[in-house]
Coordinates of C-alpha atoms and ligand atoms in Angstrom, one line a residue:
X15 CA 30.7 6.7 30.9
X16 CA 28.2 7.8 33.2
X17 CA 24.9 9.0 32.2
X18 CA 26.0 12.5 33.7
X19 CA 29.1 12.9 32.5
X20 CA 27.8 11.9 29.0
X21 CA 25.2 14.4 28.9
X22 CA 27.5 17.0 30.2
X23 CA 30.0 15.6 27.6
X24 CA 27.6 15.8 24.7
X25 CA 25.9 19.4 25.5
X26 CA 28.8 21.0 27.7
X27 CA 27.5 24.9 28.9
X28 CA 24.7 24.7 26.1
X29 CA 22.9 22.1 28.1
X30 CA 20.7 24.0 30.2
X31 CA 19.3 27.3 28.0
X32 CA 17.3 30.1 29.3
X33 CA 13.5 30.3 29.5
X34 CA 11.9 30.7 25.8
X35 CA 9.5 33.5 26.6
X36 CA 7.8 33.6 23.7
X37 CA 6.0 30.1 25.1
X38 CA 5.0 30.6 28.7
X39 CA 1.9 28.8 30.4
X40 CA 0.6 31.8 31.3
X41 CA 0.4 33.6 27.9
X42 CA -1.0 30.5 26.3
X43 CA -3.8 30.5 29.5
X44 CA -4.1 34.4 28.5
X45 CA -5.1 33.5 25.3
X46 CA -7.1 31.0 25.8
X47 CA -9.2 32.8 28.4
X48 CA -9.3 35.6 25.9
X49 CA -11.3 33.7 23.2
X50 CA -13.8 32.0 25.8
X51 CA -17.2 32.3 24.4
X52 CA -16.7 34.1 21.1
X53 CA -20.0 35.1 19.3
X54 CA -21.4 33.7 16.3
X55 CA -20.6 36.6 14.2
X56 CA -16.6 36.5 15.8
X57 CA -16.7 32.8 14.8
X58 CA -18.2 33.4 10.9
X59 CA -15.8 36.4 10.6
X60 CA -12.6 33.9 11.4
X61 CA -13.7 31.3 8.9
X62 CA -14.1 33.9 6.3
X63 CA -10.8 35.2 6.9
X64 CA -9.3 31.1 7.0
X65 CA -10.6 31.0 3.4
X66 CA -8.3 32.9 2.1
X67 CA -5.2 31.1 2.8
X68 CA -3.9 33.1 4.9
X69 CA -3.6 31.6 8.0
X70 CA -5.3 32.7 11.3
X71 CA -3.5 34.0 14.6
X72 CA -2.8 32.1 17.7
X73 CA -5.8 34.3 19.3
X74 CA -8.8 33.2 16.4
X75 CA -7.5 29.6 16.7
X76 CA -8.1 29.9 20.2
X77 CA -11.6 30.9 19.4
X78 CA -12.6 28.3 17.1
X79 CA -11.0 25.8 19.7
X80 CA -13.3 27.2 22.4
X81 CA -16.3 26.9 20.0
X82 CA -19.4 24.3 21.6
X83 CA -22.2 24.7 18.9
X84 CA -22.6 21.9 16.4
X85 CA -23.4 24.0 13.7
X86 CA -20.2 26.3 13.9
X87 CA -18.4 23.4 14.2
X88 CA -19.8 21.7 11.5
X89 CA -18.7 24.7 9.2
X90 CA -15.0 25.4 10.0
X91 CA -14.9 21.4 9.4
X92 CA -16.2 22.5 6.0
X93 CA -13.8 25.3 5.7
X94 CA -10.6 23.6 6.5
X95 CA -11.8 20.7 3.7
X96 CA -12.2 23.4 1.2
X97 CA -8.7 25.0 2.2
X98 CA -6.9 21.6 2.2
X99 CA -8.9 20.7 -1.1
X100 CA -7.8 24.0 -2.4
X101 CA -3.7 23.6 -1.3
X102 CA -3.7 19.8 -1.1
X103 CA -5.7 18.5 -3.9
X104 CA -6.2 14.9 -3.0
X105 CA -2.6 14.3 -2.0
X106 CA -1.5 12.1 0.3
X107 CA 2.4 11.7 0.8
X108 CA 3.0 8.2 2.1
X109 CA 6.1 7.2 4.4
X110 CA 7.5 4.5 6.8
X111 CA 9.0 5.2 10.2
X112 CA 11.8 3.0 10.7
X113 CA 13.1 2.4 14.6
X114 CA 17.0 1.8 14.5
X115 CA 17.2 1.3 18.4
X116 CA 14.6 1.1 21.7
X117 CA 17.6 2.1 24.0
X118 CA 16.9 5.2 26.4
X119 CA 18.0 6.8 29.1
X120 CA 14.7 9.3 29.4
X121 CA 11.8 8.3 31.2
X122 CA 9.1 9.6 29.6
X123 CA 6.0 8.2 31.5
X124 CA 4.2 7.6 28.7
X125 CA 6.3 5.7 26.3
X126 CA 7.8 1.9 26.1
X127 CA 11.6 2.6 25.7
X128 CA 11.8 4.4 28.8
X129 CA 14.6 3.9 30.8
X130 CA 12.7 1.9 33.8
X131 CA 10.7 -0.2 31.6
X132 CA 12.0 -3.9 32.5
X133 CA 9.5 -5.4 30.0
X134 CA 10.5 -5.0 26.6
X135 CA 13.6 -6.4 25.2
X136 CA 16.2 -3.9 23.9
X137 CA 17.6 -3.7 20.4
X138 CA 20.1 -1.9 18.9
X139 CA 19.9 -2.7 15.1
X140 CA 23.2 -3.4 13.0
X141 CA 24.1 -2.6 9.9
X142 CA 23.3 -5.6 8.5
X143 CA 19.7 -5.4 10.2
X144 CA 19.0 -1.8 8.8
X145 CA 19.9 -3.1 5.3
X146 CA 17.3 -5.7 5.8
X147 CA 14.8 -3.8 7.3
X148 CA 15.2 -0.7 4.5
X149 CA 14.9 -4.5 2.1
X150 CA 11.7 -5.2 3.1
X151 CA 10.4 -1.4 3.3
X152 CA 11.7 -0.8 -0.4
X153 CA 9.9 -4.5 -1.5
X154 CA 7.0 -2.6 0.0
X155 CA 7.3 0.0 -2.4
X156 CA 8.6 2.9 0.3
X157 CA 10.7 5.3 -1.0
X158 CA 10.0 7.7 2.3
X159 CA 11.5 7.6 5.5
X160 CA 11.0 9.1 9.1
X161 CA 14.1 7.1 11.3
X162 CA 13.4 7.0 15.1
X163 CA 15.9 6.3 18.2
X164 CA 15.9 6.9 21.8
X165 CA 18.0 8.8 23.3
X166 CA 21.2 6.8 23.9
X167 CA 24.7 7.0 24.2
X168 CA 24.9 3.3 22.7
X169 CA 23.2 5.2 19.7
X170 CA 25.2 8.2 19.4
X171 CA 25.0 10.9 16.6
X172 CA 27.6 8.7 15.1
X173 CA 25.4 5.9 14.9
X174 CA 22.8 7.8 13.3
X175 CA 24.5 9.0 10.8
X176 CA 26.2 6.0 9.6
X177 CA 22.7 4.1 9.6
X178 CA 21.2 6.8 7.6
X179 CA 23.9 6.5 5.0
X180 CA 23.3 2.5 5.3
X181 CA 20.1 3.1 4.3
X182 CA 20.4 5.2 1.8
X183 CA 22.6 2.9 0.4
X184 CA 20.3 0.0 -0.3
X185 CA 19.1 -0.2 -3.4
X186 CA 16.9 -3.2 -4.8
X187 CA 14.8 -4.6 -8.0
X188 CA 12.7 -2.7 -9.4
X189 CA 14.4 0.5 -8.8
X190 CA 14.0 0.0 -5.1
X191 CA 15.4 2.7 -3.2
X192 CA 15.0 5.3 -0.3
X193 CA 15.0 8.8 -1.3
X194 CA 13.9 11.3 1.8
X195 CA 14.9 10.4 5.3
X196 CA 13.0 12.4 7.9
X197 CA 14.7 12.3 11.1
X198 CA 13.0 11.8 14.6
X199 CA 15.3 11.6 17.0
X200 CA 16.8 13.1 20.4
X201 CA 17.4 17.4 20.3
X202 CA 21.2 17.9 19.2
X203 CA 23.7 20.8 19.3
X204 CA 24.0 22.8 16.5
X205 CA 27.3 21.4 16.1
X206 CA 25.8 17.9 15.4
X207 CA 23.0 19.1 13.8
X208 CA 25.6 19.9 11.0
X209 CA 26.7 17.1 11.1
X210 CA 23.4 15.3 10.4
X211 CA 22.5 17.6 7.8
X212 CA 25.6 16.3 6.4
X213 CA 23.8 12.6 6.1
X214 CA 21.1 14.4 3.7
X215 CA 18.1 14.4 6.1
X216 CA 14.8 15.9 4.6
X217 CA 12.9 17.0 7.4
X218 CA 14.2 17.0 11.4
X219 CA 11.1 16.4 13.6
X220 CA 10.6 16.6 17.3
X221 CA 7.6 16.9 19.6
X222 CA 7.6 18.9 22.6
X223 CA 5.2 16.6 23.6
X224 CA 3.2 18.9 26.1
X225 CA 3.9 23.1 25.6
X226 CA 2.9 23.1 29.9
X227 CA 6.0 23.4 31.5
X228 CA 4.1 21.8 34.9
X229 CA 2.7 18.7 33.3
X230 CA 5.6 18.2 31.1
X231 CA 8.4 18.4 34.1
X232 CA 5.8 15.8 35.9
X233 CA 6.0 13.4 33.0
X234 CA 9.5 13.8 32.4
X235 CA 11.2 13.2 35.5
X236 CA 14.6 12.6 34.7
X237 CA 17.2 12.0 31.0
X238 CA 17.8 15.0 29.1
X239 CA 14.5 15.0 28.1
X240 CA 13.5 16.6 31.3
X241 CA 15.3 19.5 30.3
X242 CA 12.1 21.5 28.4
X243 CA 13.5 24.1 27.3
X244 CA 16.7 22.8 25.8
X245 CA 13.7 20.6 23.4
X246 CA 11.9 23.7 23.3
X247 CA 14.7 25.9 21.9
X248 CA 16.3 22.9 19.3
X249 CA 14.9 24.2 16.0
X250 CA 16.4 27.2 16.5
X251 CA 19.9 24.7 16.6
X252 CA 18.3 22.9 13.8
X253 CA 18.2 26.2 12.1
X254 CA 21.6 27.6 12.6
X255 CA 23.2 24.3 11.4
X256 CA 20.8 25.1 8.0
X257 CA 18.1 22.4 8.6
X258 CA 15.5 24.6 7.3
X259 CA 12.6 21.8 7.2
X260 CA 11.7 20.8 10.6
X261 CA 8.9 19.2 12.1
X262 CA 7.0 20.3 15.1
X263 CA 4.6 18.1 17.3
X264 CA 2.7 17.8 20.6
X265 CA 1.3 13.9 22.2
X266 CA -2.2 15.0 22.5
X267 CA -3.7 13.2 25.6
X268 CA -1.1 14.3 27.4
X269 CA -2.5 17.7 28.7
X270 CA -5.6 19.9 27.4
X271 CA -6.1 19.8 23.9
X272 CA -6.8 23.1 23.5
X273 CA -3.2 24.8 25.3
X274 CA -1.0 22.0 22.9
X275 CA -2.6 23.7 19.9
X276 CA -2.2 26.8 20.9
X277 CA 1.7 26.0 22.1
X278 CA 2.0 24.5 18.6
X279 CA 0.3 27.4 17.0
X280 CA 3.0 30.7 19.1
X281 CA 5.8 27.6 17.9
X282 CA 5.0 28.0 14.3
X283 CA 4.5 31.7 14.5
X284 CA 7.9 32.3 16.4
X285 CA 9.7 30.4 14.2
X286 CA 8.3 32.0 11.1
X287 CA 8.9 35.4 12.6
X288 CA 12.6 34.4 13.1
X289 CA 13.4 32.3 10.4
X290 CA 11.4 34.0 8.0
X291 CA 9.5 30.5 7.3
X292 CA 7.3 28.3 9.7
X293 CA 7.5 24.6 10.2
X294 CA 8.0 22.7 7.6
X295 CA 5.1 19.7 8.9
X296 CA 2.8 19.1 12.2
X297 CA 2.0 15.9 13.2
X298 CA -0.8 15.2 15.4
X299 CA 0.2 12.0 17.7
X300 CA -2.8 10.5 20.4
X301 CA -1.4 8.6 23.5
X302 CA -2.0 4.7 23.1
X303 CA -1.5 2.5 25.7
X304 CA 2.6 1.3 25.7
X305 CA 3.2 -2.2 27.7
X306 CA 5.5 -1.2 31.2
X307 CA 4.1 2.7 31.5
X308 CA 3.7 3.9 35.0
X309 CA 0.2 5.8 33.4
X310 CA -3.2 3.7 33.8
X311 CA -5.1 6.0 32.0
X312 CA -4.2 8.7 29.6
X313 CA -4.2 12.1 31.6
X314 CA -6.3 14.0 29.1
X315 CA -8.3 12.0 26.9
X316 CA -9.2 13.8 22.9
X317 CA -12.4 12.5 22.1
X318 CA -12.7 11.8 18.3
X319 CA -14.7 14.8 18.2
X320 CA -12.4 16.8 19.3
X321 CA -9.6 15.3 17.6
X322 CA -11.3 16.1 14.5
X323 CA -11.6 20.1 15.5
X324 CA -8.3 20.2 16.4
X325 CA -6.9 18.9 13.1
X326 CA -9.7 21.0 11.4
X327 CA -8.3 24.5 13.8
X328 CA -4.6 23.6 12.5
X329 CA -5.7 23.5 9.0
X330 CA -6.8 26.3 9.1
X331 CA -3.7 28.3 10.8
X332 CA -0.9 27.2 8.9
X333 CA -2.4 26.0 5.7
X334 CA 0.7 25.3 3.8
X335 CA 2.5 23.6 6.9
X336 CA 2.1 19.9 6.3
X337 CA -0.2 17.6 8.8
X338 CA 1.4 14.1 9.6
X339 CA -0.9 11.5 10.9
X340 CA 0.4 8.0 12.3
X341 CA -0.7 4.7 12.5
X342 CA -1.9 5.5 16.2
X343 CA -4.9 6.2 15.0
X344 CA -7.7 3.6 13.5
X345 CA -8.6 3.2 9.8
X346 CA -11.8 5.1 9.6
X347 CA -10.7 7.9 12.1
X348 CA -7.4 8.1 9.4
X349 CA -9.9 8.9 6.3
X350 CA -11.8 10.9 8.4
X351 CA -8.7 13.2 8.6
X352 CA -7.9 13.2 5.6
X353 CA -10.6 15.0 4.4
X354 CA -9.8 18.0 7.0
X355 CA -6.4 18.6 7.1
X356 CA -3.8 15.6 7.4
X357 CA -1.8 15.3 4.2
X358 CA 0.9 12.9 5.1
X359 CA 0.2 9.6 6.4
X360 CA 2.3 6.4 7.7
X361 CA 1.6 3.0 6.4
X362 CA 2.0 -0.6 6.7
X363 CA 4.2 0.9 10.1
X364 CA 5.7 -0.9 12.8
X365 CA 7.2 0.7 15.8
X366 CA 9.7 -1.8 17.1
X367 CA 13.3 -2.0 15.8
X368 CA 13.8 -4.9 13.4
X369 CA 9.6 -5.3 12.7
X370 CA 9.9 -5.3 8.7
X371 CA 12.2 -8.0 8.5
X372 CA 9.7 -10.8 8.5
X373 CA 12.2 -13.5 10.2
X374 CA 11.8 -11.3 13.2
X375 CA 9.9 -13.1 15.9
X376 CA 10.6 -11.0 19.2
X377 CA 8.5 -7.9 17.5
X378 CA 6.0 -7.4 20.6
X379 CA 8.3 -7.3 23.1
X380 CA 10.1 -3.9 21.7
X381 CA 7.8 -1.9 20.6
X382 CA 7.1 1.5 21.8
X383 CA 3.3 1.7 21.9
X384 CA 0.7 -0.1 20.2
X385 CA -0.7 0.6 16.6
X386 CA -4.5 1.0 15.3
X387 CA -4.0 0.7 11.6
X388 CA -2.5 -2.4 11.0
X389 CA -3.2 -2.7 7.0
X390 CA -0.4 -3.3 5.1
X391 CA 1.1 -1.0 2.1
X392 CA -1.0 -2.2 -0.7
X393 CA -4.2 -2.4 1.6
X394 CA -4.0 1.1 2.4
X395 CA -3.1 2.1 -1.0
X396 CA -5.8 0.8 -2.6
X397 CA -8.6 2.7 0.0
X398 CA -6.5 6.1 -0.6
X399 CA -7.3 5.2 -4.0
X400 CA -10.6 4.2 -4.0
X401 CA -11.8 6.8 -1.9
X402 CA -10.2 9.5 -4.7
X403 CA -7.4 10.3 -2.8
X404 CA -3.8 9.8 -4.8
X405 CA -1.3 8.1 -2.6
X406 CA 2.5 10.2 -3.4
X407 CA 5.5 9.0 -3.2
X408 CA 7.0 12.2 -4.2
X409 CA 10.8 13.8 -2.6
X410 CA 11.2 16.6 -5.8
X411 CA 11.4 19.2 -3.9
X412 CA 13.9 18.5 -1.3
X413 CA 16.4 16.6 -3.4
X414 CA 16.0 19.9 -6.1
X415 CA 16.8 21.9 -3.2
X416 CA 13.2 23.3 -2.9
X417 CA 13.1 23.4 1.1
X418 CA 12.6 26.0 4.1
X419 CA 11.6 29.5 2.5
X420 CA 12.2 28.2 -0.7
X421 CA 9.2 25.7 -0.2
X422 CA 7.3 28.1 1.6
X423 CA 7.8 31.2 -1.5
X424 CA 6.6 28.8 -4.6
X425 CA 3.4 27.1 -1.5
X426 CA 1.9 30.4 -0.9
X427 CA 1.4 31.8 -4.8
X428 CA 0.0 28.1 -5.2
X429 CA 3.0 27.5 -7.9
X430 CA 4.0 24.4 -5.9
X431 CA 0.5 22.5 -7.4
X432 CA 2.0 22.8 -10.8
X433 CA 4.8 20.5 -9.2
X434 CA 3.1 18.2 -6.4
X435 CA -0.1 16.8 -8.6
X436 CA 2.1 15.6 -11.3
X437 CA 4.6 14.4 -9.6
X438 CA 2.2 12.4 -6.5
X439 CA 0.9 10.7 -10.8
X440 CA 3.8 9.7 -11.4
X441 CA 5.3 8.3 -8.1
X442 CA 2.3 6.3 -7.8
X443 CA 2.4 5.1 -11.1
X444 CA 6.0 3.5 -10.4
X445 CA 4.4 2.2 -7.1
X446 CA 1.7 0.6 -9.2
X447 CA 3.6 -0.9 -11.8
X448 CA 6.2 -2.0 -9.6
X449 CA 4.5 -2.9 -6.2
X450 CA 0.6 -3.0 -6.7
X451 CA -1.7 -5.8 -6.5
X452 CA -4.3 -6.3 -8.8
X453 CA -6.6 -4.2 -6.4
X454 CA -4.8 -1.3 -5.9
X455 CA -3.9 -1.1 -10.0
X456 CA -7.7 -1.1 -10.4
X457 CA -8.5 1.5 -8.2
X458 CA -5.4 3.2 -9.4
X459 CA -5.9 3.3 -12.7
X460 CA -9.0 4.7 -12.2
X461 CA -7.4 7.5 -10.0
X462 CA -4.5 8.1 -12.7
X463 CA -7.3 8.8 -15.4
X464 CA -9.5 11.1 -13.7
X465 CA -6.3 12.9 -12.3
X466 CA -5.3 12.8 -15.9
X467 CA -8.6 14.5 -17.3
X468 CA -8.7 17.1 -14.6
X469 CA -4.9 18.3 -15.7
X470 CA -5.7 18.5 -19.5
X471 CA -8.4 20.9 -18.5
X472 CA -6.1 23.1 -16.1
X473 CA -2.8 22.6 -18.5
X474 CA -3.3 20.8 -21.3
X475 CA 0.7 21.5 -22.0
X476 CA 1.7 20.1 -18.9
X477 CA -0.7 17.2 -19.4
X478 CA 1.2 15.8 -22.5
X479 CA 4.4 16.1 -20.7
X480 CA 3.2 13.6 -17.8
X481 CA 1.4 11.3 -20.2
X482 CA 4.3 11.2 -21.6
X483 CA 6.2 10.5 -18.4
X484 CA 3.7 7.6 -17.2
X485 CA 4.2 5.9 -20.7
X486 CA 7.9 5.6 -19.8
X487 CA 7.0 4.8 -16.3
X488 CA 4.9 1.9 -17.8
X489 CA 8.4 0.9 -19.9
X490 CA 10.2 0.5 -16.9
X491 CA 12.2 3.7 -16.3
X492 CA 11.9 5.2 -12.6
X493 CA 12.6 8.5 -10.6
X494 CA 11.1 10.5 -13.0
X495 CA 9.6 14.2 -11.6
X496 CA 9.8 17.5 -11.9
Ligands
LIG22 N1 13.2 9.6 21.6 C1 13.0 10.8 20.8 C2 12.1 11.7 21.4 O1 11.4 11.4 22.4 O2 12.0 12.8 20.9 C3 12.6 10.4 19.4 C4 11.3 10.1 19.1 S1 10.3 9.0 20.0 C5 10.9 7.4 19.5 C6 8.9 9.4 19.0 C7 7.7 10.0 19.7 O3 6.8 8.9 20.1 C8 7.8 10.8 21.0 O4 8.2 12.1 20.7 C9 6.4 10.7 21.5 O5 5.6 11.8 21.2 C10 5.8 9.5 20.9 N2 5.3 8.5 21.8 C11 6.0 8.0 22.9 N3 5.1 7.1 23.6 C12 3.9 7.1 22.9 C13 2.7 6.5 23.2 N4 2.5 5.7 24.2 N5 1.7 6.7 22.3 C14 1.8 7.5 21.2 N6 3.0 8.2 21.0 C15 4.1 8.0 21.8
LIG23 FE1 12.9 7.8 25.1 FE2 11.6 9.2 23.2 FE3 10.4 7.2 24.5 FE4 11.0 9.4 25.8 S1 9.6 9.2 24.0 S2 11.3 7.3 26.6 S3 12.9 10.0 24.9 S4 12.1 7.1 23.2

């Protein structure tokens, strides 16, 4: 079939949508050019307001974005620690992406699988290969997913699904087993989209890469992909087909830091406005370099300083929206981030289809773009852990139907603590006693007993409960939460 006919196959009349207004260039400009300069006292007055949990608009992110003065800097990093201390404890949720296929028919400028990229290999994995690769992640001690593809029609929706199920389906010692599957891939119809949600996807996650309509037509220049407003407008398909967890995103180097934020930012409030609940995570990508891109040099560059206010200015706007960090970035930038604002992490990752399975020997060739933090599982693990961070491996609330506004209702009273620190204990107790080296059990059991001693003093009730839980744990029994 021809690459026409299958996208006109595959979207029909819904594949060119009107403009989403509610994103324009020119309102996110407005706004921007509306908070230049803000005065000290406008500045102190928004991080008052950020600490207490309410969020802050579009407009008094804008104005902490635009802020130059160290010292102002230096205390909304301060404030979005305390409000991710506050709604995050020391959490951090731990997952693996896992590439099924490099195939693509976009052209994305900036990324390895595109179409025109003659260098890399491509690889569409098998059944068999999945099994092998979910094998290896599951020996790792994963039990969290995020599956990538390209945009293919080799990897159809039918593809997808069946893969997801194969994964799902692998179980090994130890209890081994996946139990959340994020999805990354290509925007659907809502008709698909029901049938994904079908497969028992946690969250659906897609970037819009740049929110500038100019810059993103120039880097998109042909695929479906090109199409920005049928990506713009596909959580609202997400939505009708009832995937109420969904994951929003922008490729910061791409275009100016500052208007991504702020398209992320009218994103989240549009969709809270119409769905009655924001996104579910946002996950802060940085370009890095892919082999066979047409771009030299990355259009925008984020410093690290400025990466660090923008995670810091998201934080503070959608405090119970989850921030997802990659292994794009290095090791010490990573536990930089942790402390203001990221609370889910990749590890041990590989971005090239078939990379887990260690007989693999092509891996370079296929990847997408290169990765900073190259530490395995247990390495990674055990500096969470040592730096007093507890590593989760936690899917409670999505498998007990605890999703969308659901989430959002028990998040915002603070209720969802009584669930997330105990069960983040005793998902990393499994992953200790079935996975850990004799590093990360040190530094682990160290973790487990402070975490331990802070929850007696909070809820001594609920304390004996998961003491109870981690001695079973410690007997062998697995998948225990609340
Ligand atoms: N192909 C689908 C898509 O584009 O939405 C699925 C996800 S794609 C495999 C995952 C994401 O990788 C893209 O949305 C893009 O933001 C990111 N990406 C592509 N090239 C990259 C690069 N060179 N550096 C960092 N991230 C990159
Ligand atoms: Fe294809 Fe996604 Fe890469 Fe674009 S970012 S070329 S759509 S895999």
């Amino acid at each position: 079939m021809s690459e026409i006919n299958y996208f006109k196959e595959e979207f029909g009349n819904n594949y060119r949508t009107e403009v989403c207004d509610y994103i324009t260039d020119e309102k996110i400009e407005h706004i921007l050019a509306s908070a230049k300069e803000p005065s000290q006292q406008e500045v102190k007055r928004i991080i008052d307001k950020a600490l207490k949990l309410d969020g802050i608009t579009s407009i008094e992110a804008a104005t902490l974005l635009q802020v130059e003065d160290e010292d102002l800097i230096d205390q909304f990093l301060e404030a979005a620690r305390k409000v991710k201390e506050e709604i995050y404890g020391k959490r951090l949720v731990i997952f693996a992406p896992l590439y099924f296929a490099n195939q693509c028919v976009n052209n994305c400028l900036y990324c390895g699988f595109r179409k025109d990229n003659h260098q890399i290999d491509r690889k569409k994995l098998s059944q068999t290969e999945i099994r092998r690769e979910v094998e290896a992640l599951e020996r790792e001690g994963h039990k969290r997913l995020l599956v990538l593809t390209g945009e293919a029609p080799i990897t159809d929706l039918d593809y997808v699904v069946e893969s997801i199920k194969t994964a799902y389906d692998v179980k090994t010692e130890n209890g081994g087993e996946i139990r959340r599957i994020n999805a990354e891939i290509a925007p659907l119809s809502t008709e698909d989209f029901k049938k994904l949600k079908e497969s028992e996807i946690g969250t659906y996650t897609c970037f819009q890469e740049t929110y500038n309509r100019k810059q993103y037509a120039k880097l998109h220049p042909s695929g479906p992909k090109s199409n920005f407003e049928w990506r713009l407008s596909v959580m609202d398909r997400a939505q009708e087909a009832g995937i109420d967890d969904v994951g929003i995103g922008a490729l910061f180097g791409l275009y100016d830091y500052k208007f991504d934020v702020i398209g992320m930012l009218l994103h989240a409030e549009y969709l809270d406005q119409k769905y009655g609940v924001g996104p579910h995570t946002v996950s802060v990508p940085r370009l890095n370099p892919a082999t066979g891109t047409p771009l030299d040099e990355v259009p925008y560059p984020v410093s690290d300083a400025d990466f660090r206010k923008l995670v810091a200015v998201l934080r503070l706007a959608v405090p119970y929206t989850g921030m997802i960090l990659s292994t794009r970035e290095s090791t010490e930038m990573r536990n930089e981030l942790f402390e203001h604002g990221v609370s889910q992490i990749s590890a041990g990752s590989r971005t090239t289809p078939g990379g887990y399975d260690k007989k693999d020997k092509n891996k370079k060739e296929l990847a997408q773009f290169s990765l900073h933090d190259l530490r395995p599982i247990d390495e990674i693990i055990s500096g969470i852990a040592k730096d007093g961070y507890i590593p989760s491996f936690c899917t409670a609330c999505y498998r007990l139907g605890r999703t969308g506004k659901d989430f959002m209702d028990l998040a915002k009273p603070g209720k969802i603590q009584e669930f997330c620190r105990p069960n983040a204990m005793l998902t990393f107790k499994e992953y200790l006693k079935d996975y850990g080296t004799d590093k990360s059990r040190e530094y682990g059991k160290e973790c487990l007993a402070n975490l331990m001693e802070d929850l007696k003093e909070d809820n001594p009730k609920l304390a004996e409960n998961i003491a109870d839980k981690l001695d079973a744990i410690a007997e062998g029994e697995h998948d225990l939460y609340l």
